[in-house]
mmCIF file of C-alpha atoms in Angstrom:
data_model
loop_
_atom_site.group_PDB
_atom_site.id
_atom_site.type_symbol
_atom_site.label_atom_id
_atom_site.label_comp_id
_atom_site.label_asym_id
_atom_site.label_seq_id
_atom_site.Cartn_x
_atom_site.Cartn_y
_atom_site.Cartn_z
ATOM 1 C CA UNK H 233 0.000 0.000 0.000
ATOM 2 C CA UNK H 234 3.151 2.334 0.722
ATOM 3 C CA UNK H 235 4.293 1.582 -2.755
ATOM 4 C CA UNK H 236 1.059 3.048 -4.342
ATOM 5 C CA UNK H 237 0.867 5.708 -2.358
ATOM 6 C CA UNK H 238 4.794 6.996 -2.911
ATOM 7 C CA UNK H 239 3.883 6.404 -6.760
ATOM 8 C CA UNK H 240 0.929 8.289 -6.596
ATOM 9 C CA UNK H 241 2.656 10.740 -4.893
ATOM 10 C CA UNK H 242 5.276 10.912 -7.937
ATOM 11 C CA UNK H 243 2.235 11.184 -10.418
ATOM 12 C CA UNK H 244 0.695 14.059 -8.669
ATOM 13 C CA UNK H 245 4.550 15.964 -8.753
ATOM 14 C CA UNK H 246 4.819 15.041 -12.426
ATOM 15 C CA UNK H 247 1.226 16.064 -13.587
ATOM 16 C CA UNK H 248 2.093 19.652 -12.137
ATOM 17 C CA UNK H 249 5.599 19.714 -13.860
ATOM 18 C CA UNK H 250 4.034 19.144 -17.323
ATOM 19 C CA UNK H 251 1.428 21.554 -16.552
ATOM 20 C CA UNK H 252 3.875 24.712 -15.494
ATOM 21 C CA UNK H 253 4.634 25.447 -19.399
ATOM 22 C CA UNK H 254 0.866 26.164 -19.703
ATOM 23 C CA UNK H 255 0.622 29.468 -17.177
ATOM 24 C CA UNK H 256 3.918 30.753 -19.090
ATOM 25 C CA UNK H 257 2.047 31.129 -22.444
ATOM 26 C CA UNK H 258 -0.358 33.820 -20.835
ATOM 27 C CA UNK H 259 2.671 36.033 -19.843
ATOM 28 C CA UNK H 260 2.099 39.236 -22.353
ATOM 29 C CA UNK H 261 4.473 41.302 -24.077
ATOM 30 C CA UNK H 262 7.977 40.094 -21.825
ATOM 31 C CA UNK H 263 10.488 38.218 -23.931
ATOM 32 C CA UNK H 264 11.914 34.439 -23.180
ATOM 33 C CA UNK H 265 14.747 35.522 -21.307
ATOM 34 C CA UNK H 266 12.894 38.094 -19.128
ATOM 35 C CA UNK H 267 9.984 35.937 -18.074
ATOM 36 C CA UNK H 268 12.309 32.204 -18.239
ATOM 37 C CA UNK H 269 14.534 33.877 -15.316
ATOM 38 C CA UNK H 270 11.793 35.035 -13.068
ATOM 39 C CA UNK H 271 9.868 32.393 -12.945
ATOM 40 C CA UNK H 272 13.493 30.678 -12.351
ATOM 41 C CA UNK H 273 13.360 33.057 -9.018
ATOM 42 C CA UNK H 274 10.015 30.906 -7.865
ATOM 43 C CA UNK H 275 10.670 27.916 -9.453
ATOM 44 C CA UNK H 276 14.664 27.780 -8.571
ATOM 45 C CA UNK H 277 15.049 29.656 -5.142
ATOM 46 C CA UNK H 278 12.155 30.743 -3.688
ATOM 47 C CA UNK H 279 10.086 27.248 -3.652
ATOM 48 C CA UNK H 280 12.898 24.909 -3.250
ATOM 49 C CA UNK H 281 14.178 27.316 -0.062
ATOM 50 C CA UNK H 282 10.448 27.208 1.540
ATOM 51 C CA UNK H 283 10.758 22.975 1.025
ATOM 52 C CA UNK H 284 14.212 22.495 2.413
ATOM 53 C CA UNK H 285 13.060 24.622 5.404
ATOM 54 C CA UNK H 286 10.424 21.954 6.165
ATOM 55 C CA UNK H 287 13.529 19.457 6.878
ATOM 56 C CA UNK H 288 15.139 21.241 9.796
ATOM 57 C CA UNK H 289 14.190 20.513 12.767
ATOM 58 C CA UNK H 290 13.274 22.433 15.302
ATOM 59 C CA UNK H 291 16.543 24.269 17.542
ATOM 60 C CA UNK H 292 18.620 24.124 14.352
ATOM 61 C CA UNK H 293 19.016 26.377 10.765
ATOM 62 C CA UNK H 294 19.315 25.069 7.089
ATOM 63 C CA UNK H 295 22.680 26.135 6.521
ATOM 64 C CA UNK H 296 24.001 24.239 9.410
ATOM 65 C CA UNK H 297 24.196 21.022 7.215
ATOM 66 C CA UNK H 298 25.432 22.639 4.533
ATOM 67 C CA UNK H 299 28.433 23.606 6.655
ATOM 68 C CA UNK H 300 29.106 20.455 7.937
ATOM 69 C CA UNK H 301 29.847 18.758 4.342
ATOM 70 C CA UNK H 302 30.690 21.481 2.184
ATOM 71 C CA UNK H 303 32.172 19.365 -0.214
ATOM 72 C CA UNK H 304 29.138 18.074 -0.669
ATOM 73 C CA UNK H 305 27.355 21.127 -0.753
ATOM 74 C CA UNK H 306 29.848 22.664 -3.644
ATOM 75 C CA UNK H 307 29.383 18.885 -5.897
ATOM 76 C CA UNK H 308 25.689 19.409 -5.313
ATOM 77 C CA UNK H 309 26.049 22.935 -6.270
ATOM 78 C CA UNK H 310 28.089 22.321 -9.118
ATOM 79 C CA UNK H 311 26.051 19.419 -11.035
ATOM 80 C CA UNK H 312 23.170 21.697 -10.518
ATOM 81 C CA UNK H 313 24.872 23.813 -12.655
ATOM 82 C CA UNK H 314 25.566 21.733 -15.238
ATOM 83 C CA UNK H 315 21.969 20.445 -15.291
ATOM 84 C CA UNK H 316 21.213 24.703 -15.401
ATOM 85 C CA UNK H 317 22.832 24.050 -19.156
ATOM 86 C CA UNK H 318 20.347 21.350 -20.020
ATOM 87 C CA UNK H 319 17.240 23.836 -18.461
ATOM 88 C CA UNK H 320 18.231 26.407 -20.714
ATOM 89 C CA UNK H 321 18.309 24.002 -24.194
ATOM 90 C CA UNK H 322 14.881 22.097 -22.981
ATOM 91 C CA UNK H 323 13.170 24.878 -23.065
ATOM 92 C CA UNK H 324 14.447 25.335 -26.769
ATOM 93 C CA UNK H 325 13.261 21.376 -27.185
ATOM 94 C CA UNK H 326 9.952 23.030 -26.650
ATOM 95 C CA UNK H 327 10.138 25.601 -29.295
ATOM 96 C CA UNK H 328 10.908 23.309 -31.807
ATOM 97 C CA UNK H 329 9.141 20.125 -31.463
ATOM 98 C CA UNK H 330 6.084 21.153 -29.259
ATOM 99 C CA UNK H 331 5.236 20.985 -25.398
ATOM 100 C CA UNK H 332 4.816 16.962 -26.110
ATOM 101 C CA UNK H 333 7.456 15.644 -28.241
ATOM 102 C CA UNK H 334 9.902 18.429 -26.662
ATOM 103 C CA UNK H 335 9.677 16.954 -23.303
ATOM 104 C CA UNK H 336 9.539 13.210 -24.504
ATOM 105 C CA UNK H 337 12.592 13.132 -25.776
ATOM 106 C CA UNK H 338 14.695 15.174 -23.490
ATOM 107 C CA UNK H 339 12.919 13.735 -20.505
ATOM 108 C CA UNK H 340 13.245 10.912 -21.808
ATOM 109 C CA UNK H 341 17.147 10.900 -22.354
ATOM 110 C CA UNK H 342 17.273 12.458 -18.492
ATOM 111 C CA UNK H 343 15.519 9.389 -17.094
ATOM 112 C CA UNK H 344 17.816 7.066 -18.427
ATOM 113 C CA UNK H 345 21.213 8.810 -18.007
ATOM 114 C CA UNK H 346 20.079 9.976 -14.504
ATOM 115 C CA UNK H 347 19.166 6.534 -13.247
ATOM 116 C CA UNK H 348 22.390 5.036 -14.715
ATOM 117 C CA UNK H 349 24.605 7.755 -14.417
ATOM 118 C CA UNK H 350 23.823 8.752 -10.644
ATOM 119 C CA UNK H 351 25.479 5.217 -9.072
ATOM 120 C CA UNK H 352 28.442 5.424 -11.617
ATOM 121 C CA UNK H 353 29.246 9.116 -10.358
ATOM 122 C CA UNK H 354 28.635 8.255 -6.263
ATOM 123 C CA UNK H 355 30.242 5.291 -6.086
ATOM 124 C CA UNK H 356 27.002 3.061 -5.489
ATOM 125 C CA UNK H 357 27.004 0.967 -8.491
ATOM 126 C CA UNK H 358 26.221 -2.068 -6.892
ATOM 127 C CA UNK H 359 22.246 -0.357 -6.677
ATOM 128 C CA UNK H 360 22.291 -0.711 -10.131
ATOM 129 C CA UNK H 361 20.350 -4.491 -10.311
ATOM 130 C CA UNK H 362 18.998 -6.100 -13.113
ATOM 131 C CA UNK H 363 15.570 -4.934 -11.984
ATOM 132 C CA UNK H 364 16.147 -1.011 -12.570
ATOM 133 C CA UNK H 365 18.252 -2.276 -15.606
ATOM 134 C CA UNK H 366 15.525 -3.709 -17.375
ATOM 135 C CA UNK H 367 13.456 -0.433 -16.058
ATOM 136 C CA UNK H 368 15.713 1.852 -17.786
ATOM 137 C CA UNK H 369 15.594 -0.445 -20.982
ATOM 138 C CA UNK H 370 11.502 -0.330 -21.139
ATOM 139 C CA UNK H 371 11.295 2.955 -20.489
ATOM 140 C CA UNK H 372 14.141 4.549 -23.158
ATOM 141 C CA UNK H 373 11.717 1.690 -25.212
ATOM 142 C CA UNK H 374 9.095 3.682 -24.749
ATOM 143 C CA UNK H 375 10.158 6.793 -24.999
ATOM 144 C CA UNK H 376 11.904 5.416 -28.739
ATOM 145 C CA UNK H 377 8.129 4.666 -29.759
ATOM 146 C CA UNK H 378 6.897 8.251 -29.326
ATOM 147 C CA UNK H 379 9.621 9.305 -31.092
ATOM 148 C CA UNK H 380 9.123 7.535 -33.268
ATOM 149 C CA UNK H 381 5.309 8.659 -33.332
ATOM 150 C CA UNK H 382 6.875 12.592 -33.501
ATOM 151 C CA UNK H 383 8.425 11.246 -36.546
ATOM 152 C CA UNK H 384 5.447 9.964 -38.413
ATOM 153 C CA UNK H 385 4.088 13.495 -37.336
ATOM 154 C CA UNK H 386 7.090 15.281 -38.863
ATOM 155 C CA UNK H 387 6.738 13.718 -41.945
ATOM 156 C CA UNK H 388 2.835 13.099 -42.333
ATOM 157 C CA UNK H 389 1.676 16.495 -41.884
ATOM 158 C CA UNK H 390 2.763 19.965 -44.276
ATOM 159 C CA UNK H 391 4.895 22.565 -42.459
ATOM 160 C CA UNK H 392 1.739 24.937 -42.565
ATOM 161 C CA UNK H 393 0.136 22.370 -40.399
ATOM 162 C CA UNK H 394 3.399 21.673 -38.107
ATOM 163 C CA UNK H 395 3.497 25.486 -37.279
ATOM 164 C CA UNK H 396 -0.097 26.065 -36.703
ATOM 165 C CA UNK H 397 0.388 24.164 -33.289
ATOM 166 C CA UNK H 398 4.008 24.411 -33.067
ATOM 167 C CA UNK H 399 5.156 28.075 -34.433
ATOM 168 C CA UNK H 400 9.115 27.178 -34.835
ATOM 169 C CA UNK H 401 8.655 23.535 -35.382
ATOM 170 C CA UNK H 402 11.713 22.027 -36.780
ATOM 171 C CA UNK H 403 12.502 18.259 -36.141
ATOM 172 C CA UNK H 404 16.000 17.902 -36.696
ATOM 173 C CA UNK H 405 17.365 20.685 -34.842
ATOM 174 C CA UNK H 406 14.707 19.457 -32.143
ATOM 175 C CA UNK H 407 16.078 16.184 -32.055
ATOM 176 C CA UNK H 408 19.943 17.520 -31.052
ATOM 177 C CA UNK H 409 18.377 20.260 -29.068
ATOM 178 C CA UNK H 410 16.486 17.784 -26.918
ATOM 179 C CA UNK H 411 19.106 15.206 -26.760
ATOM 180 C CA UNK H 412 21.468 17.551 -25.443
ATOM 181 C CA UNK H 413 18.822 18.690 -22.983
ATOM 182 C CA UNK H 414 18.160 14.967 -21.726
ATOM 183 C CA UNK H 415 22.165 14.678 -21.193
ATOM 184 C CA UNK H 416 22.622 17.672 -19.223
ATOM 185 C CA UNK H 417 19.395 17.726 -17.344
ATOM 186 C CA UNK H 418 20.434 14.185 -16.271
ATOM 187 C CA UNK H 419 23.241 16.300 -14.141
ATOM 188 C CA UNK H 420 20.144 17.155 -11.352
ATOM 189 C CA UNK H 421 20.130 13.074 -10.343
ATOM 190 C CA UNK H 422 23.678 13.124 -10.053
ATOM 191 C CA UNK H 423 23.600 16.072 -7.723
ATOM 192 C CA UNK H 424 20.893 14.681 -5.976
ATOM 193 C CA UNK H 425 23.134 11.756 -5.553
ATOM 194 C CA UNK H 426 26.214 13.970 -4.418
ATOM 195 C CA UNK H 427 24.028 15.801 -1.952
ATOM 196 C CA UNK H 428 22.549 12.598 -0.150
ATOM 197 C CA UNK H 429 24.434 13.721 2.825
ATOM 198 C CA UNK H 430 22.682 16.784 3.092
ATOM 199 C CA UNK H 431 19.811 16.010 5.470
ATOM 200 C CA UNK H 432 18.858 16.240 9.076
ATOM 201 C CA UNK H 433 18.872 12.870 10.600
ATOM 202 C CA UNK H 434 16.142 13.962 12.479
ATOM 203 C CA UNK H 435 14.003 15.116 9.284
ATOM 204 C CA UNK H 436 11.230 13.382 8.416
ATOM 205 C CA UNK H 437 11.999 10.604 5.413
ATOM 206 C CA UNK H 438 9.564 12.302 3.075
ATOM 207 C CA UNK H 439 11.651 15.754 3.495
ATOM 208 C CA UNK H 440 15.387 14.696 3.451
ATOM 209 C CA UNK H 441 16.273 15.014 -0.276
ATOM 210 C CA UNK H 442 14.584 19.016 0.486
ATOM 211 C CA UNK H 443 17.854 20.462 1.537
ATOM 212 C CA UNK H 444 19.570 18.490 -1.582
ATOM 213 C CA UNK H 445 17.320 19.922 -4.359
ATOM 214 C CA UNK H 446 17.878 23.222 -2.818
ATOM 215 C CA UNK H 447 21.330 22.956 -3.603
ATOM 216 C CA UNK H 448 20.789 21.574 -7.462
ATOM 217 C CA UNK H 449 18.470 24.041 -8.057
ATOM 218 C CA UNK H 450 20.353 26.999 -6.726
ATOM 219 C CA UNK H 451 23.397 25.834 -9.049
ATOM 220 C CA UNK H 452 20.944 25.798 -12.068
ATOM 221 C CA UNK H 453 19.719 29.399 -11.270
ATOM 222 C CA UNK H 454 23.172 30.394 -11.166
ATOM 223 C CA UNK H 455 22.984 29.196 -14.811
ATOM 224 C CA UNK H 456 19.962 30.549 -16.470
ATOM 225 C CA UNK H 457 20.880 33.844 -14.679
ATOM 226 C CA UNK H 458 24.127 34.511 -16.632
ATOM 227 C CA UNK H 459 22.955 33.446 -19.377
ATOM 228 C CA UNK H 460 19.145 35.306 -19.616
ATOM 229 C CA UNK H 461 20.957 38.713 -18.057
ATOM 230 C CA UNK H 462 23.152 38.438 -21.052
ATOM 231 C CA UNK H 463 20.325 37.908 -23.904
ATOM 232 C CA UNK H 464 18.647 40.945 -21.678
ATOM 233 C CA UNK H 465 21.855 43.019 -22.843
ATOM 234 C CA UNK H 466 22.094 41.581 -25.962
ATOM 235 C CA UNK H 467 18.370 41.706 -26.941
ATOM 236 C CA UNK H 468 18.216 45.216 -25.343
ATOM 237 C CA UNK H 469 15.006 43.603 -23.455
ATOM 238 C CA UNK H 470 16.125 44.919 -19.398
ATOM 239 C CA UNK H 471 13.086 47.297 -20.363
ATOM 240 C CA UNK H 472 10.644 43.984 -19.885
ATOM 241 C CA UNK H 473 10.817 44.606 -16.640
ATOM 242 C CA UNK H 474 10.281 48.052 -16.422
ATOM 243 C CA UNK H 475 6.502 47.485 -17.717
ATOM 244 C CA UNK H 476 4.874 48.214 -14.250
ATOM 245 C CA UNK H 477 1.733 47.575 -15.654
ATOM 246 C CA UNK H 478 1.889 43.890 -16.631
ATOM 247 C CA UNK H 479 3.432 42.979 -12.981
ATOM 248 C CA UNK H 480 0.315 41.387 -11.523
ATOM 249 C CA UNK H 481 -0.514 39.112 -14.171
ATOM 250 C CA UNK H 482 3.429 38.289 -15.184
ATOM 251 C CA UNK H 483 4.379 37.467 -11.916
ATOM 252 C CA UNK H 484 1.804 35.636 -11.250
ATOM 253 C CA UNK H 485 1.688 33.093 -13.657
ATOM 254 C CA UNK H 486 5.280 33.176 -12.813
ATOM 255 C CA UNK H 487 4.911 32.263 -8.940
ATOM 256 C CA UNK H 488 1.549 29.701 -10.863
ATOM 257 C CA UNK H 489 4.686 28.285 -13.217
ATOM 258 C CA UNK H 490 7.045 28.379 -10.798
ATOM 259 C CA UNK H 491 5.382 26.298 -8.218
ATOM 260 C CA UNK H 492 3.910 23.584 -10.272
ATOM 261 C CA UNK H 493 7.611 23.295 -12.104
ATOM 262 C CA UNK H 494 8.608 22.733 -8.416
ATOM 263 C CA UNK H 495 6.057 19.971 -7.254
ATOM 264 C CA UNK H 496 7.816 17.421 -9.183
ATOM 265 C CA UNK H 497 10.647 17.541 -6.996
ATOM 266 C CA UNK H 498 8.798 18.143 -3.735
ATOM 267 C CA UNK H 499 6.386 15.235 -4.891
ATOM 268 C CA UNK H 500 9.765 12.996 -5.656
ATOM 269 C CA UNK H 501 11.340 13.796 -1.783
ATOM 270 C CA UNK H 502 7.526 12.748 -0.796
ATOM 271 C CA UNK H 503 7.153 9.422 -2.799
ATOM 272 C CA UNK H 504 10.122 8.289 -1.952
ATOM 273 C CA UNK H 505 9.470 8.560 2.352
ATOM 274 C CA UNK H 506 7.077 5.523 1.217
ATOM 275 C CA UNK H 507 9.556 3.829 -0.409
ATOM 276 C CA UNK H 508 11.526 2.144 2.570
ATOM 277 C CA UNK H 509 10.071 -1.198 1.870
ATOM 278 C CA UNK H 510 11.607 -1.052 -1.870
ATOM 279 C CA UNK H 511 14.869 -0.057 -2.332
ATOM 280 C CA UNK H 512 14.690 -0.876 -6.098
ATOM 281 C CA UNK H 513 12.018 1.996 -6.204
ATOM 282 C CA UNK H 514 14.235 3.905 -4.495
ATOM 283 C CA UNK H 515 17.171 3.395 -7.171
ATOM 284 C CA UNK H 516 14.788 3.620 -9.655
ATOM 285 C CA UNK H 517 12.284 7.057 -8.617
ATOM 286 C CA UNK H 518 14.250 9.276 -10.593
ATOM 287 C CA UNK H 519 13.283 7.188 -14.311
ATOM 288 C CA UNK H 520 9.762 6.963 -12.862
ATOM 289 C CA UNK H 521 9.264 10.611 -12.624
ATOM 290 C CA UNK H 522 10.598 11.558 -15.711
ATOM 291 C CA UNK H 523 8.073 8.690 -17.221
ATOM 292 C CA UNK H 524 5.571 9.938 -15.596
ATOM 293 C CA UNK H 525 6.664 13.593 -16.745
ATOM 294 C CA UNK H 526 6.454 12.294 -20.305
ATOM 295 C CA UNK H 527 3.187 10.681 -19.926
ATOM 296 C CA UNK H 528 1.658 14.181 -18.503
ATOM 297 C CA UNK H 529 3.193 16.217 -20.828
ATOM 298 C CA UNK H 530 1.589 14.254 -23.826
ATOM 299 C CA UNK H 531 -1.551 14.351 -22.585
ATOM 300 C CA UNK H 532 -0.862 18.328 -22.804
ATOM 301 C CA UNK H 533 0.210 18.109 -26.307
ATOM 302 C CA UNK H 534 -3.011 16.349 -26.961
ATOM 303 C CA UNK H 535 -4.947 19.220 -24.882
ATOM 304 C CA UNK H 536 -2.799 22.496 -26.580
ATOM 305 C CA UNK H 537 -3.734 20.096 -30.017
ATOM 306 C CA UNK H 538 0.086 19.381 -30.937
ATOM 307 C CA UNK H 539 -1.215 16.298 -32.232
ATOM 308 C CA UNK H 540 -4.128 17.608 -34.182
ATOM 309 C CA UNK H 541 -4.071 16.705 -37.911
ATOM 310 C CA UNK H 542 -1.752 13.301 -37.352
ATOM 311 C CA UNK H 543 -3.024 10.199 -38.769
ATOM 312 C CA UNK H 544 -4.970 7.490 -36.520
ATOM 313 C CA UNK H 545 -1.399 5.261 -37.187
ATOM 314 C CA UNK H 546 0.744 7.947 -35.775
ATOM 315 C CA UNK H 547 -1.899 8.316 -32.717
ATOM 316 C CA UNK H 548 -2.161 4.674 -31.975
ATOM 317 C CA UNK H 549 2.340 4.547 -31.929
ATOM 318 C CA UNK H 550 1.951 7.566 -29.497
ATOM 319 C CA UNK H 551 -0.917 6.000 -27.196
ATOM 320 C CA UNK H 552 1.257 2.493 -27.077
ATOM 321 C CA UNK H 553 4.721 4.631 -25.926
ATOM 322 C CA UNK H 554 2.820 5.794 -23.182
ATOM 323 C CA UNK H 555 0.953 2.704 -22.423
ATOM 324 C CA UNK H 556 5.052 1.168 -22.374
ATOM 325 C CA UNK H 557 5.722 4.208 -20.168
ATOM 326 C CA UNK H 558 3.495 3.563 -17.833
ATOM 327 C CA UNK H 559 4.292 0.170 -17.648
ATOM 328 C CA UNK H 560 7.975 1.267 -16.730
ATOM 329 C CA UNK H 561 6.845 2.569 -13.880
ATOM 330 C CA UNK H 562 6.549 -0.254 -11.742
ATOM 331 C CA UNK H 563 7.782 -2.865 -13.755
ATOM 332 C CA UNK H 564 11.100 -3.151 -11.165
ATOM 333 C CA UNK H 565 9.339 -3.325 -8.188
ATOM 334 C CA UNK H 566 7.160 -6.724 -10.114
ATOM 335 C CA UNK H 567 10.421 -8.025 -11.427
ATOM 336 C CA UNK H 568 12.260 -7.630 -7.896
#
């Protein structure tokens, strides 16, 4: 019972990740790089800080574990970073392949690297059993199928119809956009894994990753940051935020964006407090939320009409990824 309830937990967290690119399209008149960093300030710093707080117990301050490893701290840091790289470029999966196909193939490439990589990088390969193995394998299976389904839709419909849904839609530069997204968005699991020390003993098990992803996510602020202040010069768009007028809707779908990006993490750190009775879930959370991630953000692409137009062939290789996606999910723990 546990089990379902940590997954459902997971599901909840990943429904409200694939939903934060929906408030972001009713942000008027600011450009990407203006409206991408501050809803980076909720989605990076201001919600992750609020979480970690709720691991500290009570007598004691957050930045008292993060003195006592700092080596930690600075690896956790640093891979978040690195996986600030691979938020920039998935956002640009997005643009050219659609809210659906965007985030199935980069998240799809994350879940895989992430669960693999994170053990390699940490030192704890021996949690990599044949279970979670064959739970990577089915899921990068399933993510190959609605690929392969984006492909069929790339090549069945005219590029009046592709842009109609998707405005910059461009599959091959998609593909190595997204891929390279997937790679370096894999870098948050291995920070996760580098920050593991980075908890309160006395926390809670559903908060102790909190402090962790507070870390990651500060390192990929640091990121997007540099980067959007710089296309604010470059652009000549620092006026964006001069327009006092558009604050109250802006910022908050922001804060709406922000939060729900958010949830999937909080929602992973929750899960996974159920998750003592099944330590291959446990290796193996971080491919089922970025399943679950793809699932969700398909059934948006479906919803915003990405799909509209695409033969009942193409459909019916999209509806049997997910379907193997889904499967993915708790395929370990029945293989265990």
């Amino acid at each position: 019972m546990e089990t379902i309830v940590g997954l459902s937990i997971i599901a909840v967290g990943a429904f409200c990740q694939s939903s934060s690119y929906v408030p972001i399209k009713k942000i008027k008149e600011w450009s990407w790089e203006s409206y991408w960093i501050v809803q980076g300030v909720f989605a990076w710093l201001i919600f992750p800080f609020l979480g970690a707080l709720l691991a500290v117990p009570e007598g004691q301050r957050l930045w008292d574990i993060y003195r006592m490893y700092p080596a930690d701290t600075f690896l956790t840091i640093f891979f978040g970073m690195l996986w600030g790289i691979g938020g920039l470029t998935f956002g640009l999966s997005m643009r050219y392949l659609g809210v659906a196909l965007g985030q199935s193939i980069a998240l799809g490439t994350c879940a895989g690297l992430g669960t693999i990589l994170t053990p390699l990088f940490t030192g704890n390969a021996g949690t990599l059993t044949w279970p979670v193995i064959v739970g990577v394998v089915v899921t990068l299976l399933g993510i190959g199928i609605i690929g392969w389904a984006g492909s069929m839709k790339a090549s069945g419909l005219s590029d009046d119809e592709k842009k109609k849904y998707v405005q910059d839609f461009n599959y091959p530069k998609g593909i190595i956009v997204a891929l390279l997204a997937g790679f370096m968005s894999a870098c948050f699991s291995i920070g996760l894994g580098f920050g593991e020390k980075l908890c309160f003993q006395e926390s809670a098990d559903i908060y102790k990753t909190l402090p962790a992803t507070f870390m990651v996510t500060l390192g990929g602020f640091l990121t997007n940051m540099i980067y959007c202040f710089a296309q604010n010069v470059r652009n000549r768009t620092w006026g964006d935020y001069k327009k006092c007028s558009l604050y109250i809707n802006n910022l908050s779908f922001c804060a709406l964006a922000g939060m729900l990006w958010y949830s999937q993490f909080f929602g992973l750190s929750l899960g996974k407090g159920f998750f003592a009775g099944a330590p291959v879930l446990l290796v193996f959370s971080w491919c089922i939320l970025m399943a679950l991630n793809v699932v969700f953000s398909n059934v948006w692409g479906i919803v915003l009409k990405e799909w509209k137009g695409c033969s009942v062939r193409t459909i019916g290789v999209l509806v049997i990824g997910l379907a193997v996606l889904i499967l993915s999910s708790f395929l370990p723990q029945l293989l265990k």
